Short mmCIF file of C-alpha atoms and ligand atoms in Angstrom, two decimals:
data_model
loop_
_atom_site.label_atom_id
_atom_site.label_comp_id
_atom_site.label_asym_id
_atom_site.label_seq_id
_atom_site.Cartn_x
_atom_site.Cartn_y
_atom_site.Cartn_z
CA MET A 1 -6.99 5.83 16.75
CA GLY A 2 -4.50 8.99 17.02
CA THR A 3 -0.88 8.03 17.93
CA PRO A 4 0.94 9.83 20.88
CA HIS A 5 4.25 10.46 19.97
CA PHE A 6 7.05 11.52 21.59
CA THR A 7 5.60 10.09 24.85
CA ARG A 8 6.75 6.15 25.43
CA ARG A 9 4.49 3.43 26.52
CA GLY A 10 0.29 4.60 25.69
CA ALA A 11 -1.03 8.15 24.38
CA VAL A 12 -0.51 11.10 26.42
CA GLY A 13 -5.16 11.75 25.94
CA SER A 14 -5.63 8.85 23.71
CA GLY A 15 -4.26 6.14 26.11
CA VAL A 16 -6.76 5.45 28.84
CA ALA A 17 -9.65 5.20 26.96
CA ALA A 18 -7.79 2.55 24.15
CA TRP A 19 -6.29 0.47 27.38
CA THR A 20 -10.10 -0.11 28.29
CA SER A 21 -10.83 -1.14 25.37
CA LEU A 22 -8.27 -3.41 24.75
CA LEU A 23 -8.89 -4.84 27.24
CA THR A 24 -12.23 -5.49 26.40
CA GLN A 25 -11.38 -7.74 23.23
CA SER A 26 -10.76 -11.31 23.38
CA ALA A 27 -7.76 -13.12 22.43
CA ALA A 28 -7.31 -16.09 21.47
CA ALA A 29 -8.15 -18.49 24.61
CA ALA A 30 -5.46 -20.67 26.53
CA GLU A 31 -6.80 -24.15 26.75
CA THR A 32 -4.24 -24.88 29.14
CA ALA A 33 -4.21 -23.97 32.99
CA PRO A 34 -2.14 -20.72 33.04
CA GLU A 35 -0.03 -22.55 36.24
CA ASP A 36 0.45 -25.87 33.98
CA PHE A 37 1.73 -23.66 31.65
CA LEU A 38 4.05 -21.38 33.50
CA LYS A 39 5.56 -24.79 35.15
CA ALA A 40 6.60 -25.97 31.44
CA LEU A 41 7.94 -22.80 30.39
CA ARG A 42 10.17 -22.81 33.40
CA ALA A 43 11.19 -26.06 32.62
CA ALA A 44 11.98 -24.79 28.60
CA LEU A 45 13.94 -21.21 29.51
CA GLY A 46 14.83 -22.14 32.77
CA ALA A 47 12.96 -20.01 35.84
CA ASP A 48 14.70 -17.11 36.05
CA ALA A 49 13.94 -16.60 32.32
CA VAL A 50 10.18 -16.55 32.89
CA LEU A 51 8.82 -13.20 35.37
CA THR A 52 5.15 -13.22 36.67
CA GLY A 53 3.26 -10.93 38.62
CA ASP A 54 5.35 -7.95 40.24
CA ALA A 55 7.77 -9.35 38.85
CA ILE A 56 7.05 -7.54 35.30
CA THR A 57 8.28 -3.91 35.40
CA GLN A 58 6.90 -1.41 34.23
CA ARG A 59 9.53 -1.70 30.84
CA TYR A 60 7.52 -4.49 29.82
CA LEU A 61 3.96 -3.17 30.72
CA ALA A 62 2.19 0.75 28.71
CA ARG A 63 2.08 3.85 30.27
CA ARG A 64 -1.30 2.96 32.55
CA GLN A 65 -1.47 -0.69 32.27
CA THR A 66 -2.15 -1.44 35.42
CA GLU A 67 -3.60 -5.51 34.90
CA ARG A 68 0.09 -7.51 34.28
CA PRO A 69 -0.08 -10.49 31.22
CA LEU A 70 0.10 -13.76 32.39
CA ALA A 71 4.42 -13.63 32.01
CA VAL A 72 7.62 -12.31 30.09
CA ALA A 73 9.44 -15.47 28.31
CA LEU A 74 13.12 -14.58 28.37
CA PRO A 75 14.40 -16.77 25.74
CA LYS A 76 18.01 -16.22 24.78
CA SER A 77 18.04 -17.69 20.99
CA THR A 78 16.05 -18.80 18.57
CA ALA A 79 15.72 -22.74 19.79
CA GLU A 80 14.41 -20.70 22.61
CA VAL A 81 11.59 -19.27 21.44
CA SER A 82 10.53 -22.21 19.15
CA ALA A 83 10.64 -24.03 22.48
CA VAL A 84 8.44 -21.25 23.85
CA LEU A 85 6.25 -21.27 20.53
CA LYS A 86 5.69 -24.71 20.47
CA LEU A 87 4.03 -24.30 23.94
CA CYS A 88 2.19 -21.67 23.08
CA HIS A 89 0.32 -22.97 19.60
CA ALA A 90 -0.18 -26.78 21.60
CA ALA A 91 -1.71 -24.87 25.08
CA LYS A 92 -3.47 -22.05 22.24
CA GLN A 93 -1.87 -19.86 24.79
CA PRO A 94 -2.17 -15.83 23.04
CA VAL A 95 1.94 -14.37 22.64
CA VAL A 96 2.82 -11.21 22.32
CA PRO A 97 6.39 -10.38 20.50
CA GLN A 98 7.74 -7.43 21.87
CA GLY A 99 10.86 -5.63 21.49
CA GLY A 100 11.31 -1.73 22.77
CA MET A 101 8.00 -0.85 23.42
CA THR A 102 8.54 2.20 21.00
CA GLY A 103 5.33 1.61 19.13
CA LEU A 104 2.99 4.20 19.69
CA VAL A 105 -0.26 1.86 18.88
CA ASP A 106 -0.22 -0.10 21.64
CA GLY A 107 0.67 -3.08 19.00
CA ALA A 108 3.03 -4.85 21.49
CA VAL A 109 1.20 -4.29 24.26
CA GLY A 110 0.50 -7.89 26.81
CA ARG A 111 -2.96 -8.42 28.20
CA PRO A 112 -4.06 -10.33 31.17
CA GLY A 113 -3.91 -13.82 30.15
CA GLU A 114 -1.54 -12.81 27.22
CA ILE A 115 2.22 -14.14 27.92
CA ILE A 116 4.48 -11.08 25.95
CA LEU A 117 8.34 -12.76 24.37
CA SER A 118 10.17 -10.36 24.56
CA THR A 119 13.58 -9.90 22.83
CA ASP A 120 15.31 -8.41 25.92
CA ARG A 121 18.28 -11.43 25.70
CA MET A 122 18.25 -12.25 22.25
CA THR A 123 21.34 -8.55 21.35
CA GLU A 124 23.93 -10.52 20.32
CA ILE A 125 25.87 -8.38 16.94
CA ALA A 126 27.85 -11.52 14.65
CA ASP A 127 29.38 -12.13 11.06
CA PHE A 128 30.11 -8.69 10.61
CA ASP A 129 31.27 -9.14 6.80
CA ALA A 130 32.94 -6.12 5.80
CA ASP A 131 33.56 -7.27 2.09
CA ASN A 132 29.73 -7.80 1.68
CA ARG A 133 28.38 -5.08 3.93
CA THR A 134 26.65 -6.99 6.31
CA LEU A 135 26.24 -8.46 9.84
CA THR A 136 23.18 -10.47 11.43
CA ALA A 137 21.77 -8.95 14.18
CA GLY A 138 19.68 -11.06 17.05
CA ALA A 139 16.22 -9.59 17.42
CA GLY A 140 17.06 -8.12 20.92
CA VAL A 141 20.13 -5.72 19.37
CA ARG A 142 18.89 -1.89 20.22
CA LEU A 143 19.13 0.91 16.59
CA GLN A 144 21.39 2.69 18.67
CA ALA A 145 23.77 0.04 19.69
CA LEU A 146 23.70 -1.08 16.08
CA GLN A 147 24.67 2.33 14.80
CA GLU A 148 27.90 2.52 17.46
CA TYR A 149 29.05 -0.85 16.20
CA ALA A 150 28.85 -0.12 12.66
CA ASN A 151 29.84 3.17 13.18
CA GLU A 152 33.20 2.02 15.21
CA ARG A 153 33.92 -0.46 11.70
CA GLY A 154 33.83 2.55 9.13
CA PHE A 155 30.33 1.85 8.05
CA LEU A 156 26.69 2.84 8.49
CA MET A 157 23.14 1.35 9.23
CA PRO A 158 21.07 2.81 7.23
CA VAL A 159 18.23 3.22 9.01
CA ASP A 160 17.90 5.90 11.39
CA ILE A 161 14.42 6.84 13.87
CA GLY A 162 14.37 9.02 17.19
CA SER A 163 13.80 5.73 19.08
CA ARG A 164 17.23 5.17 18.31
CA ALA A 165 18.12 4.50 21.69
CA THR A 166 14.92 1.71 22.96
CA ALA A 167 13.82 0.35 19.66
CA THR A 168 15.44 -2.83 18.59
CA ILE A 169 16.07 -4.22 15.21
CA GLY A 170 13.30 -6.75 15.57
CA GLY A 171 10.33 -4.60 16.32
CA MET A 172 11.62 -2.15 13.79
CA ALA A 173 11.68 -5.50 11.49
CA ALA A 174 8.32 -6.18 12.84
CA THR A 175 6.50 -2.49 11.69
CA ASN A 176 9.08 -1.22 8.70
CA ALA A 177 10.24 1.09 10.22
CA GLY A 178 12.08 4.37 8.41
CA GLY A 179 13.04 7.93 9.81
CA LEU A 180 15.33 10.72 9.35
CA GLN A 181 17.04 8.81 6.36
CA VAL A 182 14.32 7.34 3.73
CA VAL A 183 14.82 9.61 1.47
CA ARG A 184 18.43 7.96 0.75
CA TYR A 185 18.13 4.74 2.05
CA GLY A 186 15.02 3.03 2.31
CA MET A 187 12.75 1.84 5.49
CA MET A 188 13.67 -1.18 7.10
CA ARG A 189 13.20 -3.53 3.86
CA GLU A 190 16.09 -2.18 2.02
CA ALA A 191 18.05 -2.27 4.75
CA VAL A 192 17.13 -6.46 5.78
CA LEU A 193 18.53 -8.84 3.32
CA GLY A 194 17.75 -11.73 5.23
CA ILE A 195 15.71 -13.21 8.36
CA GLU A 196 14.71 -15.45 10.05
CA VAL A 197 11.28 -15.84 11.76
CA VAL A 198 9.74 -18.61 14.45
CA LEU A 199 6.32 -19.10 12.92
CA ALA A 200 2.92 -20.15 15.31
CA ASP A 201 3.55 -23.41 15.17
CA GLY A 202 7.46 -23.24 16.83
CA THR A 203 8.63 -24.10 12.81
CA VAL A 204 12.17 -21.65 12.12
CA VAL A 205 11.93 -20.59 9.29
CA SER A 206 15.86 -19.21 7.97
CA SER A 207 16.22 -17.16 4.97
CA MET A 208 19.41 -15.83 6.18
CA ASN A 209 20.14 -14.31 2.83
CA ARG A 210 23.28 -12.14 2.19
CA MET A 211 23.13 -10.60 -1.49
CA ILE A 212 21.47 -8.24 -3.11
CA LYS A 213 20.16 -9.89 -5.83
CA ASN A 214 18.09 -12.69 -5.12
CA ASN A 215 15.45 -14.23 -7.15
CA ALA A 216 14.64 -17.37 -6.42
CA GLY A 217 10.69 -17.40 -6.32
CA PRO A 218 8.92 -14.57 -4.56
CA ASP A 219 10.99 -12.85 -1.36
CA VAL A 220 9.59 -14.75 1.24
CA LYS A 221 11.00 -11.95 4.35
CA GLN A 222 8.87 -9.38 2.62
CA VAL A 223 5.27 -11.21 4.29
CA PHE A 224 7.17 -11.14 7.83
CA ILE A 225 8.47 -7.02 7.85
CA GLY A 226 5.27 -4.77 8.54
CA SER A 227 3.88 -7.55 9.68
CA GLU A 228 3.71 -6.42 13.61
CA GLY A 229 4.55 -9.97 15.03
CA THR A 230 1.03 -11.28 13.87
CA LEU A 231 2.97 -13.76 11.43
CA GLY A 232 6.04 -14.60 12.87
CA ILE A 233 8.82 -13.45 15.47
CA VAL A 234 11.98 -12.54 14.12
CA THR A 235 14.82 -13.50 15.63
CA ARG A 236 17.65 -12.25 13.87
CA ALA A 237 17.98 -10.35 10.49
CA VAL A 238 20.41 -10.25 8.66
CA LEU A 239 21.43 -6.44 7.39
CA ARG A 240 22.94 -4.52 4.57
CA LEU A 241 25.06 -1.83 6.21
CA ARG A 242 26.24 0.95 3.71
CA PRO A 243 29.55 3.12 3.15
CA LYS A 244 29.95 5.67 6.35
CA PRO A 245 29.86 8.59 5.01
CA ALA A 246 32.89 11.28 4.98
CA GLY A 247 30.73 13.99 5.81
CA MET A 248 27.51 15.59 6.48
CA ALA A 249 26.36 18.91 5.00
CA THR A 250 23.52 19.80 7.16
CA ALA A 251 20.67 23.46 6.19
CA TYR A 252 18.33 25.18 7.95
CA VAL A 253 15.78 26.75 5.38
CA ALA A 254 12.67 29.28 5.23
CA ILE A 255 9.90 29.38 2.28
CA ASP A 256 7.22 31.45 1.80
CA ARG A 257 4.98 29.11 -0.78
CA PHE A 258 4.80 25.69 -0.32
CA GLU A 259 4.55 25.32 -4.15
CA ASN A 260 8.49 26.56 -3.90
CA VAL A 261 8.78 23.80 -1.06
CA LEU A 262 8.00 21.09 -3.73
CA LYS A 263 10.29 22.37 -6.22
CA LEU A 264 13.18 22.99 -3.92
CA LEU A 265 13.00 19.32 -3.54
CA ARG A 266 13.25 18.91 -7.15
CA LEU A 267 16.02 20.54 -7.68
CA PHE A 268 18.20 19.08 -4.41
CA GLU A 269 17.33 15.41 -5.73
CA ALA A 270 18.95 16.16 -9.19
CA GLN A 271 21.87 18.17 -8.56
CA LEU A 272 23.09 16.23 -5.33
CA ALA A 273 23.02 13.43 -7.08
CA GLY A 274 21.39 10.99 -5.01
CA ALA A 275 23.35 12.75 -1.47
CA LEU A 276 20.04 13.87 -0.73
CA THR A 277 19.64 12.43 2.70
CA SER A 278 16.97 14.36 5.22
CA PHE A 279 13.88 16.54 3.28
CA GLU A 280 12.65 17.71 6.83
CA ILE A 281 9.95 20.10 7.60
CA MET A 282 8.24 21.90 10.24
CA TRP A 283 4.85 24.32 9.79
CA ASP A 284 4.58 28.39 10.71
CA ASP A 285 2.82 27.12 13.74
CA TYR A 286 5.49 24.43 14.49
CA ASP A 287 8.31 26.97 14.43
CA ALA A 288 6.31 29.28 17.08
CA PHE A 289 5.98 26.30 19.57
CA VAL A 290 9.68 26.30 19.26
CA ARG A 291 9.75 29.44 19.72
CA LYS A 292 6.88 29.79 22.45
CA TYR A 293 7.60 26.69 24.21
CA CYS A 294 11.45 25.73 23.71
CA PRO A 295 14.01 28.43 24.50
CA HIS A 296 16.81 26.25 24.98
CA LEU A 297 16.06 25.67 21.14
CA PRO A 298 16.16 28.94 19.42
CA PRO A 299 15.66 28.66 15.58
CA PRO A 300 18.46 29.49 13.35
CA LEU A 301 16.09 31.83 11.12
CA LYS A 302 13.75 34.51 11.32
CA ALA A 303 10.09 34.15 12.71
CA GLY A 304 7.23 34.50 10.62
CA HIS A 305 7.84 32.10 7.91
CA LYS A 306 5.20 29.80 5.79
CA PHE A 307 7.81 26.57 5.76
CA TYR A 308 11.02 25.61 7.75
CA LEU A 309 12.73 23.01 6.06
CA LEU A 310 15.61 20.57 7.49
CA ILE A 311 18.10 19.09 4.12
CA GLU A 312 21.00 17.37 4.62
CA ALA A 313 23.12 15.52 2.34
CA ASP A 314 25.53 12.92 2.89
CA GLY A 315 29.15 12.37 0.64
CA GLY A 316 32.25 11.20 0.20
CA ASP A 317 34.50 14.11 0.08
CA PRO A 318 33.90 17.12 1.95
CA ALA A 319 34.94 20.17 0.29
CA SER A 320 33.27 18.74 -2.79
CA ASP A 321 30.49 17.35 -1.23
CA ARG A 322 30.22 21.00 0.06
CA ALA A 323 30.54 23.03 -2.85
CA ARG A 324 28.26 20.92 -4.90
CA PHE A 325 25.95 21.43 -1.91
CA ASP A 326 26.10 25.46 -2.45
CA LYS A 327 25.76 25.20 -5.54
CA ALA A 328 22.26 23.70 -5.42
CA PHE A 329 21.95 26.44 -2.94
CA ALA A 330 22.63 29.10 -5.57
CA ALA A 331 20.21 28.13 -8.20
CA ALA A 332 17.65 27.83 -5.38
CA LYS A 333 18.46 31.84 -4.42
CA ALA A 334 18.53 33.07 -8.53
CA GLN A 335 14.43 30.83 -9.29
CA ASN A 336 13.49 32.62 -5.90
CA LEU A 337 12.57 29.11 -4.35
CA ILE A 338 14.05 30.07 -0.12
CA ALA A 339 13.62 33.20 2.09
CA GLU A 340 16.01 32.38 4.14
CA PHE A 341 18.84 29.57 5.18
CA ALA A 342 21.81 29.07 7.06
CA ILE A 343 24.36 26.28 6.51
CA ALA A 344 25.65 24.58 9.31
CA ARG A 345 29.19 25.43 10.58
CA ASP A 346 30.21 22.43 12.54
CA ALA A 347 28.80 19.55 14.46
CA GLU A 348 27.08 21.71 17.26
CA GLU A 349 25.23 23.57 14.95
CA ARG A 350 24.13 20.55 13.20
CA ALA A 351 22.77 19.15 16.37
CA ALA A 352 21.00 22.80 17.19
CA TYR A 353 19.26 22.44 14.25
CA TRP A 354 18.33 18.65 14.87
CA ALA A 355 17.64 19.46 18.36
CA ILE A 356 14.20 21.55 17.49
CA ARG A 357 12.82 18.74 15.22
CA GLU A 358 13.84 16.08 17.18
CA GLN A 359 13.27 17.69 20.96
CA ALA A 360 10.77 19.60 20.89
CA GLY A 361 8.35 17.36 21.52
CA ALA A 362 9.07 16.71 24.72
CA GLN A 363 7.27 20.00 25.50
CA PHE A 364 4.34 18.74 23.95
CA ILE A 365 2.48 18.96 27.11
CA GLU A 366 2.12 22.54 27.62
CA LEU A 367 -0.20 21.93 24.90
CA GLY A 368 -2.66 19.79 27.09
CA PRO A 369 -4.34 16.53 26.45
CA PHE A 370 -2.61 15.90 22.77
CA PHE A 371 -2.67 13.09 19.99
CA GLY A 372 0.08 12.13 17.81
CA TYR A 373 -0.79 11.01 14.23
CA ASP A 374 1.60 10.05 11.86
CA VAL A 375 0.14 9.73 7.84
CA SER A 376 1.27 9.59 4.55
CA MET A 377 0.21 11.10 1.40
CA PRO A 378 1.35 12.21 -2.58
CA ILE A 379 3.36 15.18 -1.17
CA SER A 380 1.89 17.67 -3.78
CA ASP A 381 -1.41 17.64 -1.44
CA MET A 382 -0.08 18.03 1.81
CA GLU A 383 -0.73 21.35 1.85
CA ARG A 384 -3.83 20.73 0.99
CA TYR A 385 -4.61 18.35 3.58
CA GLY A 386 -3.18 20.64 6.33
CA LEU A 387 -5.19 23.32 5.68
CA ARG A 388 -8.18 21.56 5.55
CA VAL A 389 -7.72 19.41 9.11
CA LYS A 390 -6.70 22.91 10.31
CA LYS A 391 -10.13 24.25 9.48
CA GLU A 392 -12.33 21.21 10.64
CA LEU A 393 -9.91 21.06 13.58
CA SER A 394 -10.81 24.53 14.83
CA ALA A 395 -14.74 24.26 13.99
CA ALA A 396 -14.89 20.97 15.82
CA PHE A 397 -12.37 22.29 18.60
CA PRO A 398 -12.55 26.12 18.82
CA LYS A 399 -9.87 25.46 21.58
CA SER A 400 -7.71 23.62 19.46
CA THR A 401 -3.91 23.75 18.60
CA THR A 402 -2.38 21.51 16.05
CA LEU A 403 1.68 21.42 14.97
CA VAL A 404 2.26 20.42 11.49
CA MET A 405 5.86 17.94 10.63
CA GLY A 406 7.55 15.50 9.43
CA HIS A 407 9.08 14.05 6.32
CA ILE A 408 8.38 15.71 3.89
CA GLY A 409 10.78 13.94 1.17
CA ASP A 410 8.53 10.76 2.10
CA GLY A 411 5.16 12.05 1.77
CA ASN A 412 5.02 11.54 5.24
CA LEU A 413 3.49 14.73 7.86
CA HIS A 414 3.00 13.75 11.62
CA LEU A 415 0.09 15.86 13.53
CA ILE A 416 0.46 16.98 16.81
CA VAL A 417 -3.54 17.94 17.41
CA ALA A 418 -4.15 19.45 21.07
CA PRO A 419 -7.97 19.85 21.55
CA GLY A 420 -8.34 21.39 24.65
CA GLY A 421 -10.02 18.82 26.24
CA ARG A 422 -10.22 14.66 26.92
CA SER A 423 -12.98 12.75 26.07
CA PRO A 424 -13.74 9.30 23.86
CA GLU A 425 -16.03 11.59 21.84
CA ILE A 426 -13.19 14.09 21.22
CA THR A 427 -10.41 11.42 20.39
CA ARG A 428 -12.94 9.82 17.45
CA LYS A 429 -14.08 13.06 16.26
CA ALA A 430 -10.54 14.07 15.95
CA ASN A 431 -9.50 10.36 14.03
CA GLU A 432 -12.25 11.08 12.13
CA ILE A 433 -10.93 14.40 11.10
CA VAL A 434 -7.60 13.42 10.29
CA TYR A 435 -8.14 10.31 8.74
CA GLY A 436 -10.86 11.38 6.57
CA ALA A 437 -9.01 13.59 4.64
CA VAL A 438 -6.24 11.60 4.54
CA ARG A 439 -9.22 8.89 2.80
CA ALA A 440 -10.14 11.27 1.01
CA LEU A 441 -6.61 12.05 -0.71
CA GLY A 442 -5.92 8.00 -0.83
CA GLY A 443 -3.01 8.18 1.49
CA SER A 444 -2.17 5.65 4.28
CA VAL A 445 -3.73 5.89 8.34
CA SER A 446 -0.02 4.61 9.10
CA ALA A 447 3.00 5.88 7.63
CA GLU A 448 4.87 4.63 10.67
CA HIS A 449 4.63 2.33 13.55
CA GLY A 450 2.08 0.35 12.00
CA VAL A 451 -1.58 -0.27 12.91
CA GLY A 452 -1.70 -2.24 16.51
CA THR A 453 -4.76 -1.56 18.28
CA LEU A 454 -4.83 1.71 17.60
CA LYS A 455 -5.42 2.42 14.25
CA LYS A 456 -7.58 -0.69 13.40
CA GLU A 457 -10.68 0.41 13.58
CA TYR A 458 -9.08 2.59 10.79
CA LEU A 459 -7.22 0.24 8.54
CA ALA A 460 -10.59 -0.03 6.03
CA TRP A 461 -9.60 3.60 5.15
CA SER A 462 -6.31 3.04 3.42
CA ARG A 463 -6.81 -0.78 2.13
CA THR A 464 -9.26 -1.63 -0.15
CA PRO A 465 -11.40 -4.82 0.69
CA GLU A 466 -9.13 -6.80 -1.27
CA GLU A 467 -5.96 -5.81 0.63
CA ILE A 468 -7.66 -7.33 4.03
CA ALA A 469 -8.88 -10.64 2.41
CA LEU A 470 -5.41 -10.68 1.40
CA MET A 471 -4.21 -9.96 5.00
CA ARG A 472 -6.41 -12.03 6.85
CA THR A 473 -5.81 -15.22 4.02
CA PHE A 474 -1.85 -15.06 5.68
CA LYS A 475 -3.52 -14.45 8.77
CA ARG A 476 -4.82 -18.15 8.81
CA ALA A 477 -2.26 -20.15 6.76
CA LEU A 478 0.68 -19.08 9.62
CA ASP A 479 -1.12 -18.73 12.69
CA PRO A 480 -4.67 -20.76 12.14
CA ALA A 481 -4.48 -20.68 15.96
CA GLY A 482 -4.75 -17.16 15.91
CA ILE A 483 -2.17 -16.85 18.75
CA LEU A 484 0.43 -14.96 18.08
CA ASN A 485 -0.21 -11.32 18.71
CA PRO A 486 -4.21 -11.75 18.27
CA GLY A 487 -6.80 -8.56 18.32
CA LYS A 488 -3.53 -6.69 16.45
CA VAL A 489 -3.60 -5.21 12.93
CA LEU A 490 -6.71 -7.11 12.10
C1 LIG B 1 10.22 9.36 19.93
C2 LIG B 1 9.88 8.53 19.03
C3 LIG B 1 10.83 8.40 16.89
C4 LIG B 1 10.46 7.40 16.20
N1 LIG B 1 10.28 7.77 15.22
C5 LIG B 1 10.47 6.95 14.53
C6 LIG B 1 10.73 7.31 12.76
O1 LIG B 1 10.97 8.10 12.76
N2 LIG B 1 9.93 5.97 11.81
C7 LIG B 1 9.59 4.96 12.58
O2 LIG B 1 9.09 4.06 11.49
N3 LIG B 1 8.80 4.48 13.83
C8 LIG B 1 9.71 5.67 14.58
N4 LIG B 1 8.46 5.49 16.04
C9 LIG B 1 8.33 4.36 15.98
C10 LIG B 1 8.83 3.00 16.64
O3 LIG B 1 10.45 3.85 17.81
C11 LIG B 1 9.33 2.38 15.80
O4 LIG B 1 7.75 1.46 15.79
C12 LIG B 1 9.95 0.98 15.75
O5 LIG B 1 10.58 0.18 15.00
C13 LIG B 1 9.33 0.11 17.37
O6 LIG B 1 11.00 -0.91 17.84
P1 LIG B 1 10.34 -1.46 18.89
O7 LIG B 1 11.90 -2.53 19.29
O8 LIG B 1 10.05 -0.82 20.60
O9 LIG B 1 9.26 -2.50 18.99
P2 LIG B 1 7.90 -2.82 20.31
O10 LIG B 1 7.14 -1.20 19.98
O11 LIG B 1 8.07 -3.15 20.52
O12 LIG B 1 6.55 -2.86 18.99
C14 LIG B 1 5.92 -2.65 17.73
C15 LIG B 1 5.75 -3.82 17.30
O13 LIG B 1 6.31 -5.10 16.72
C16 LIG B 1 6.18 -6.10 17.26
N5 LIG B 1 8.08 -7.55 17.54
C17 LIG B 1 8.59 -6.40 18.56
N6 LIG B 1 9.86 -7.33 17.94
C18 LIG B 1 8.94 -8.14 17.11
C19 LIG B 1 9.86 -9.29 16.62
N7 LIG B 1 10.86 -10.34 16.97
N8 LIG B 1 9.37 -10.21 15.73
C20 LIG B 1 7.84 -9.99 16.02
N9 LIG B 1 7.34 -8.87 15.89
C21 LIG B 1 8.33 -8.36 16.70
C22 LIG B 1 5.27 -6.11 18.11
O14 LIG B 1 4.58 -6.91 18.80
C23 LIG B 1 4.70 -4.69 18.02
O15 LIG B 1 3.39 -5.10 17.14
C24 LIG B 1 9.76 6.36 16.57
C25 LIG B 1 8.60 6.02 18.14
C26 LIG B 1 9.48 6.76 19.26
C27 LIG B 1 9.02 6.73 20.66
#
């Protein structure tokens, strides 16, 4: 199902149908009377760490959710998470790990009868180690707080995503998040050196590795990264920091032929010798939308080009970094790859360029009910993909609008599809068009956010039967009673 980007907690358009189907799916059934279970939970955590009824505020609910889960547990430590899971395991009580609730596939939503385990109180940052460039973060630490902590000490937290103010390290590990600087620094898999998880039966697995190289057997943490809380609950992570860049060079670029976008990417990768941090694309429809609905976000280049790019590189010496950036642009001009470009003169201009990419989402609602999709595919197929999807969407929904943008350097496109109406049939048709074209290209229905419940139906469109069977084997081995985030992913 399409994921509604930029609308925290639930769908605009797709939310009601999604939530209704969510409620009708059966989770693992608890075997202990709720009152007895809650009593035991309060005894383990303290009464103030167990919320029920009206005390469960909107913070812990999906946007349109009216029925509350049984309780929200707020443990402070790994030992307390273990205590909660031991109780859940004994009682066969379904439990949903929850971080900042910024994921848009309903992966952290707790249904009636389930308990939410929120990491809200697990916010310690410890063991900062400048020599080895590592620190340890509690699962509930918010990305922006961690970025600021690292920045104050002269380091960079290399994973950055638009939801930084609210997304947590535990949620980011559980979804293998990666957004704006993946080209240079990778996703959470690259940033997480070590992890601590609590298994469904309460066993604590401490794999708090601090080295870049550790090949003593399979890398246990990778099983949990990207598993969306279905295999274990992340309680802490050792993160790899990078040197803080001395400066950033940022450019806004217009290009009229897609093949030149690919050539430009290769040219910048070669000429900037690994310093390229972002290579973001916006189709002409996105540019037109910004000009029409976002007068506060004036694009720096003329309208009417086919593609707009936001290109950024970092480095350790601003003068020579800038010279190298300029040289790459001179080469691109000489090869006639670029129609127009502007290089940000200061931090204010840089922020204005990024705002076009990051803040226009607040206005998508002007298009009416819309779905957001995030998909990935080989970069060379992207233009073909965009054309096919738009053609099919226009044929199915004559009043529809589709905007395309994304992290092209990572092969990741975002689509905003406003079909001009709202119904379960419209949702299904739009999903089938967008994901059907992904499937035809051997792409992925989820580049970000994971699968949750909203993309479950389409998992087999991106994964082979053998891959899905292996996922089930992991699930059975690690959570035989099926209490961890039941009904999600598989
Ligand atoms: C404006 C906006 C921009 C975004 N940009 C990006 C982007 O660029 N790249 C990207 O990858 N994503 C992006 N996202 C999606 C989202 O922010 C990420 O998926 C993020 O990693 C979710 O973190 P969270 O703490 O909010 O987790 P939640 O939404 O609370 O949970 C997400 C999943 O992780 C599980 N989970 C949470 N905490 C734990 C834990 N401690 N242990 C085990 N499982 C856990 C939940 O059960 C759920 O399945 C964006 C979202 C928004 C709203």
